[in-house]
PDB file of C-alpha atoms in Angstrom:
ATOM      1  CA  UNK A1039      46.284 -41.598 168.031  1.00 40.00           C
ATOM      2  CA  UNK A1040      45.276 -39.401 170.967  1.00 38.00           C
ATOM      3  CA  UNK A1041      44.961 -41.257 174.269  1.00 43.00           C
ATOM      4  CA  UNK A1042      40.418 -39.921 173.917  1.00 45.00           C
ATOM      5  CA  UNK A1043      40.574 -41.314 171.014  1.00 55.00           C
ATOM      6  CA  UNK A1044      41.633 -44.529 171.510  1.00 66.00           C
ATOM      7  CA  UNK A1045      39.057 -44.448 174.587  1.00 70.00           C
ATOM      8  CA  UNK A1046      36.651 -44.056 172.133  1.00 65.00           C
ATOM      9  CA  UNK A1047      37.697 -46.542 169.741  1.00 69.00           C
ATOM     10  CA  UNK A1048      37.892 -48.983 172.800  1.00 71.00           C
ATOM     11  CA  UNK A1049      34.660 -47.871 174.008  1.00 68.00           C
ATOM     12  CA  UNK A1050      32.736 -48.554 170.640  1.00 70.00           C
ATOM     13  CA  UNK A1051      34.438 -52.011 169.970  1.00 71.00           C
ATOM     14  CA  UNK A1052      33.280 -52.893 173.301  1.00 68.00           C
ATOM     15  CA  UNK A1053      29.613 -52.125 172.364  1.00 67.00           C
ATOM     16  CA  UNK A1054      29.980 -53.658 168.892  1.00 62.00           C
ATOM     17  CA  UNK A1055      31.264 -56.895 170.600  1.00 64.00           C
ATOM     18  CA  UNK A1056      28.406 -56.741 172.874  1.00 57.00           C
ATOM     19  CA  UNK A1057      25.809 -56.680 170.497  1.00 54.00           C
ATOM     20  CA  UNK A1058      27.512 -59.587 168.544  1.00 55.00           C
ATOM     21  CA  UNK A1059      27.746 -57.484 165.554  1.00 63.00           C
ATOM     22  CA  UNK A1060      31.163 -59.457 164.233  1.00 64.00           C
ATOM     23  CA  UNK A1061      28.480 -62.257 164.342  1.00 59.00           C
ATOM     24  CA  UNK A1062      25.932 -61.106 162.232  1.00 54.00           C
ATOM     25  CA  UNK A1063      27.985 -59.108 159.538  1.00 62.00           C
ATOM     26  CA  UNK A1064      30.186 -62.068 158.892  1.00 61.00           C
ATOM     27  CA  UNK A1065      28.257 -64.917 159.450  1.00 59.00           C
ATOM     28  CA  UNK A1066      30.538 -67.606 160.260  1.00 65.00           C
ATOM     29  CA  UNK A1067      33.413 -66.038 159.755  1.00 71.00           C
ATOM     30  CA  UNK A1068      32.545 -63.642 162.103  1.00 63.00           C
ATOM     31  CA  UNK A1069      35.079 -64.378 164.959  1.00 70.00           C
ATOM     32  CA  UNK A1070      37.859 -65.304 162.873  1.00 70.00           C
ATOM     33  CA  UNK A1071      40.821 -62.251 163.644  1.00 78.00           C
ATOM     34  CA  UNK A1072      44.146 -62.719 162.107  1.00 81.00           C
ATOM     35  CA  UNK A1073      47.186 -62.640 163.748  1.00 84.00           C
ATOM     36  CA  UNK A1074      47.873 -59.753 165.778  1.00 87.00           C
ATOM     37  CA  UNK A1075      51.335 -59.348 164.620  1.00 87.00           C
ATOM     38  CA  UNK A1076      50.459 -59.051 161.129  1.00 87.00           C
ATOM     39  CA  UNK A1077      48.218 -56.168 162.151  1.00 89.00           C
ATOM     40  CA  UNK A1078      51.164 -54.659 163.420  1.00 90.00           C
ATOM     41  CA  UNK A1079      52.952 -54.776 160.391  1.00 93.00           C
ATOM     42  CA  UNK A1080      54.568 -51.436 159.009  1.00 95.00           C
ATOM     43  CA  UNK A1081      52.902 -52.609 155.434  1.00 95.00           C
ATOM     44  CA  UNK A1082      49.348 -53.159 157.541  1.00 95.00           C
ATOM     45  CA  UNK A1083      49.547 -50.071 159.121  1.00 95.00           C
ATOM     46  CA  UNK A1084      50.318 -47.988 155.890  1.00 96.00           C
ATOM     47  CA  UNK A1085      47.906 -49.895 153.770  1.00 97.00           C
ATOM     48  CA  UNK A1086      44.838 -48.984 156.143  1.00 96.00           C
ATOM     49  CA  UNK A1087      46.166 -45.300 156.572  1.00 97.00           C
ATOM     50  CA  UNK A1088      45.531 -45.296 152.380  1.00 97.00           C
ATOM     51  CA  UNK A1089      42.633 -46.469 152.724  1.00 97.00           C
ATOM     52  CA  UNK A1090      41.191 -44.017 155.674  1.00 96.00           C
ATOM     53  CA  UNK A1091      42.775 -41.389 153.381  1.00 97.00           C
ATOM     54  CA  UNK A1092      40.582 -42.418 150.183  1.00 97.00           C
ATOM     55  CA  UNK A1093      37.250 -42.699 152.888  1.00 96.00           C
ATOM     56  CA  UNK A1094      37.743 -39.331 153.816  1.00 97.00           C
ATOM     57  CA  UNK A1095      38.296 -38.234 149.601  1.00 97.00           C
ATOM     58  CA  UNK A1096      34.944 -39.959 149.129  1.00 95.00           C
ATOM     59  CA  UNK A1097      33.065 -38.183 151.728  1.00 95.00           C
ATOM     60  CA  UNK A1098      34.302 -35.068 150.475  1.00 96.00           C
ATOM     61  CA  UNK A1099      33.192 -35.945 147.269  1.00 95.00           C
ATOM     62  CA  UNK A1100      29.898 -37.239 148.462  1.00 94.00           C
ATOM     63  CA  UNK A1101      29.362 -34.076 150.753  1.00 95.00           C
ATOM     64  CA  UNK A1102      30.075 -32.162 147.853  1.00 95.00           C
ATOM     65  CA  UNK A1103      27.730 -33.776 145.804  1.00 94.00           C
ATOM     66  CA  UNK A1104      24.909 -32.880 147.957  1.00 95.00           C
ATOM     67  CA  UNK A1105      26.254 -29.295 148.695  1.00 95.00           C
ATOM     68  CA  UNK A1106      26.309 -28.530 144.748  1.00 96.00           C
ATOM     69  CA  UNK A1107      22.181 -29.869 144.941  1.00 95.00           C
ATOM     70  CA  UNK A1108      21.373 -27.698 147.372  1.00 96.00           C
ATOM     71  CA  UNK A1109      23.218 -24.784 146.070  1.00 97.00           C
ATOM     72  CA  UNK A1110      21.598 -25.574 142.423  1.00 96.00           C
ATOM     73  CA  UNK A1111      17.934 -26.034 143.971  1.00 95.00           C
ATOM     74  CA  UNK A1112      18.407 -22.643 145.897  1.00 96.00           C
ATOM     75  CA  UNK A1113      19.835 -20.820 143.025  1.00 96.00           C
ATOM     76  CA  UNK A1114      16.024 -22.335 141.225  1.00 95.00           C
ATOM     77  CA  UNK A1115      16.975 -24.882 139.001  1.00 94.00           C
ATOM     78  CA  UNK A1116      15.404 -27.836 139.126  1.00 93.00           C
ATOM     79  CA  UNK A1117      17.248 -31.133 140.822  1.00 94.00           C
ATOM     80  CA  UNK A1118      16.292 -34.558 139.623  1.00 94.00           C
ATOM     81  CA  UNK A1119      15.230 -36.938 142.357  1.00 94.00           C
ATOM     82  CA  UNK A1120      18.221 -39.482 140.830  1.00 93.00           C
ATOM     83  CA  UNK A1121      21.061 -36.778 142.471  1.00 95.00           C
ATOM     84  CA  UNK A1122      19.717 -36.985 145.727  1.00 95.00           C
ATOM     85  CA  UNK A1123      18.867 -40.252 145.826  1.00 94.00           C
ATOM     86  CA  UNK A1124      22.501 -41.115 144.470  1.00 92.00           C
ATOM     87  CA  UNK A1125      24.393 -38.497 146.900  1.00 92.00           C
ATOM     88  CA  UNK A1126      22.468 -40.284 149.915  1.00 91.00           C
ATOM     89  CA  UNK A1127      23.567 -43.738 148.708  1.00 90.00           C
ATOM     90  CA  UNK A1128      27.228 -42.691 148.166  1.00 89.00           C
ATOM     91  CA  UNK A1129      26.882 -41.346 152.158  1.00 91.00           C
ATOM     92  CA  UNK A1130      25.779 -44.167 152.955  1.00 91.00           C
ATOM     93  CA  UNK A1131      28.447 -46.662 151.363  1.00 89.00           C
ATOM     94  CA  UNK A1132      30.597 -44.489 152.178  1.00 92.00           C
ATOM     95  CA  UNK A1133      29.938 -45.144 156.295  1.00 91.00           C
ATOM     96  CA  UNK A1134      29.456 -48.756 155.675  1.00 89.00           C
ATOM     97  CA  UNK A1135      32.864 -48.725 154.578  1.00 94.00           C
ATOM     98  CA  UNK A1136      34.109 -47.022 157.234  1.00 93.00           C
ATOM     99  CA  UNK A1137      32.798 -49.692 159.664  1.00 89.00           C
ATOM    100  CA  UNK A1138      34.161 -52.478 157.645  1.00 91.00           C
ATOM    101  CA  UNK A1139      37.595 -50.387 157.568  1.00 94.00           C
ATOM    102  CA  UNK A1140      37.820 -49.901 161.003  1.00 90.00           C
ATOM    103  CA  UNK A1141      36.796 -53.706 161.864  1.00 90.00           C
ATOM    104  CA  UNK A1142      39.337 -54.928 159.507  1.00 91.00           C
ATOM    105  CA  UNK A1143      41.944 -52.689 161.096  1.00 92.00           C
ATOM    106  CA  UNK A1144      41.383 -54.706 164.274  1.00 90.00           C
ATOM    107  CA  UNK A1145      41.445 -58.332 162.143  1.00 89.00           C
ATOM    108  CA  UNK A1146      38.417 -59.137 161.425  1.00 88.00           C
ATOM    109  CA  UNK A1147      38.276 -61.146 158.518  1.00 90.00           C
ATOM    110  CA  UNK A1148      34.571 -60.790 157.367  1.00 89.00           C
ATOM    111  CA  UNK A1149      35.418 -56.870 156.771  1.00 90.00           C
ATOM    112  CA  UNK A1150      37.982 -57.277 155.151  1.00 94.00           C
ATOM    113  CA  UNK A1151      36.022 -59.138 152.594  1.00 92.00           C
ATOM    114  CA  UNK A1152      33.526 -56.913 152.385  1.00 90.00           C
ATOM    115  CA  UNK A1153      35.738 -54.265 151.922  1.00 94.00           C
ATOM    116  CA  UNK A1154      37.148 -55.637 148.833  1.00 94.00           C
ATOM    117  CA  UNK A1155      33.959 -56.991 147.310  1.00 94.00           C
ATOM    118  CA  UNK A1156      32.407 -53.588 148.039  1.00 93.00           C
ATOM    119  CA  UNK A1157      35.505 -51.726 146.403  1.00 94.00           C
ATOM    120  CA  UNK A1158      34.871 -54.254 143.009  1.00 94.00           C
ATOM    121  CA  UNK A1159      31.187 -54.375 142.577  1.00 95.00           C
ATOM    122  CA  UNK A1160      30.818 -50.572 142.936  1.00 93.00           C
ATOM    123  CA  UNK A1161      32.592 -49.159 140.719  1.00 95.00           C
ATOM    124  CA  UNK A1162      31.276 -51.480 138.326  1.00 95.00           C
ATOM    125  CA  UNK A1163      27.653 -50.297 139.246  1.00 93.00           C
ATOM    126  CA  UNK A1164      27.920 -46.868 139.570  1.00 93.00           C
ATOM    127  CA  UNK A1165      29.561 -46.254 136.025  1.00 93.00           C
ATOM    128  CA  UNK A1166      26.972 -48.283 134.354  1.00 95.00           C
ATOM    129  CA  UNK A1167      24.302 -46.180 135.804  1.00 92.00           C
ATOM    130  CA  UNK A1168      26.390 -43.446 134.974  1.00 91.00           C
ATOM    131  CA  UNK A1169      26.127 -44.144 131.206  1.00 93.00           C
ATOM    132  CA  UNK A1170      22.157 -43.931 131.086  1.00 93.00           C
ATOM    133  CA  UNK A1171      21.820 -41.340 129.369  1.00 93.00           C
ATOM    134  CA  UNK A1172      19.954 -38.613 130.760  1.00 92.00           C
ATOM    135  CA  UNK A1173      19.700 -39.878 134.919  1.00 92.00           C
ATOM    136  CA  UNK A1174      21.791 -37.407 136.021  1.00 95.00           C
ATOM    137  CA  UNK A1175      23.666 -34.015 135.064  1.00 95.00           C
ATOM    138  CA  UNK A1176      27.140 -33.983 133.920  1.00 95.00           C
ATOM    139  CA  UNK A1177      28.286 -32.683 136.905  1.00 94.00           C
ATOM    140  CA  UNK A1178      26.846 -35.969 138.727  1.00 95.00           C
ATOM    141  CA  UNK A1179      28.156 -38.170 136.063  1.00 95.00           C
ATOM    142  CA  UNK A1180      32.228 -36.552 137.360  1.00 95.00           C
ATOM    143  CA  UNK A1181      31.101 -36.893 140.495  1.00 94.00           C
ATOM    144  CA  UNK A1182      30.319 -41.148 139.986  1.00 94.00           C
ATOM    145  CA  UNK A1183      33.270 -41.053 138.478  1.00 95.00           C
ATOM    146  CA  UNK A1184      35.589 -39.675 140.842  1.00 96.00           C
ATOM    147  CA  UNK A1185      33.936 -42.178 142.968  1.00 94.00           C
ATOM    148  CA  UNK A1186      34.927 -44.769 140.857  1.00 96.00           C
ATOM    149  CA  UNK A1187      38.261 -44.167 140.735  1.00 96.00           C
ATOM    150  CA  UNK A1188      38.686 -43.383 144.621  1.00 97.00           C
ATOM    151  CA  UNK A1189      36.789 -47.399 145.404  1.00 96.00           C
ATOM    152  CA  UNK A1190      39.379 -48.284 142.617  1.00 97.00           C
ATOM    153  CA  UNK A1191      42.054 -47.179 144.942  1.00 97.00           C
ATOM    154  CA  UNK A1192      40.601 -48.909 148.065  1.00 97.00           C
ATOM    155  CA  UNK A1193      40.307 -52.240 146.117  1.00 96.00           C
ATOM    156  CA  UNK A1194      43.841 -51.823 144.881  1.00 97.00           C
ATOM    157  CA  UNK A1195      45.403 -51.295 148.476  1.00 97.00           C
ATOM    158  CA  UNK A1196      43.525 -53.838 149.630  1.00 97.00           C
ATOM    159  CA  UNK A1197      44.143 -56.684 146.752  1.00 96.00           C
ATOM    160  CA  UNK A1198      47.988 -55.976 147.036  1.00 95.00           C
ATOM    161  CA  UNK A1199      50.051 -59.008 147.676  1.00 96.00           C
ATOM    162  CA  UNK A1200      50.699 -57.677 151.478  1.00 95.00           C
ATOM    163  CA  UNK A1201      47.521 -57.620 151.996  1.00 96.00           C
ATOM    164  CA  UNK A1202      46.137 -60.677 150.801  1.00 95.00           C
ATOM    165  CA  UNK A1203      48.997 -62.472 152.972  1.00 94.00           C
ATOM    166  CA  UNK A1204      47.606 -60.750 155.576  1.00 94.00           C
ATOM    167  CA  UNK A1205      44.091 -61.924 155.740  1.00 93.00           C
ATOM    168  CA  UNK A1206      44.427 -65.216 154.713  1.00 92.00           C
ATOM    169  CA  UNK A1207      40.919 -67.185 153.906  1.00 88.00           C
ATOM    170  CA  UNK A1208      39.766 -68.767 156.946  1.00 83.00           C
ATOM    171  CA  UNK A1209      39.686 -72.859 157.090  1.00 78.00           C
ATOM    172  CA  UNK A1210      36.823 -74.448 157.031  1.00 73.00           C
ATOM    173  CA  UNK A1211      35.455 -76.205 159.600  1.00 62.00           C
TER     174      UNK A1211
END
């Protein structure tokens, strides 16, 4: 990581921090970090490097997605409303899970959470609505299910047995 980089990421979790966000995406949980060291950990390290690598796959897909709309509405077809709502909402997951990656990185419990019920209720959801028959072109239908497959990978990194050692389930209070 370049040393503006790191400014940056320093800079930001200062803000978040400031404006309590820890506290009001994870509830109570919200200040419960893990251990440092097991941040550290080669295993931690490589699992969250898989995981930024599968983010960045998705928003590829997802940009694509909207770039193949446009390119089909300027060439006169016809886009259903369903594509660009859909390409907007896999944006937009796709940046939530980026937040909750990058506050797991740095312990946080909560995102971690998130992270993984995020990466097992949407696949789930977007290949049911895939199968209605008629939403969206065939090329949209791929495109949910490349999705799929890539928040697949995310839940599998982050359900492996290092992992799950890793953020161990808070104790209640």
């Amino acid at each position: 990581m370049t040393q503006q980089n790191d400014g940056l990421g320093v800079l930001a979790d200062r803000i978040w921090c400031r404006l309590h966000l820890d506290r009001l995406a994870g509830g109570r949980q919200g200040g419960y970090v893990i251990r440092e060291d097991m941040l550290d950990h080669p295993d931690t390290v490589r699992s969250f490097r898989w995981i930024r690598w599968l983010l960045v796959a998705e928003t590829v897909v997802g940009a694509a997605a909207v770039v193949i709309a446009v390119l089909l509405m300027h060439a006169g077809q016809t886009v259903p409303w369903a594509v660009w709502f859909r390409a907007t909402v896999v944006l937009l997951i796709t940046l939530t899970l980026y937040v909750f990656a990058w506050r797991a990185q740095v312990g946080y419990y909560w995102a971690y959470q998130r992270m993984r019920l995020f990466s097992r209720i949407f696949p789930i959801v977007t290949l049911v609505v895939a199968a209605v028959p008629g939403l969206y072109p065939f090329w949209m239908v791929l495109e949910q299910i490349v999705f799929s497959v890539l928040m697949v990978g995310i839940g599998d990194v982050l359900t492996s047995d290092h992992m799950r050692a890793t953020f161990p389930k808070p104790v209640r209070r």
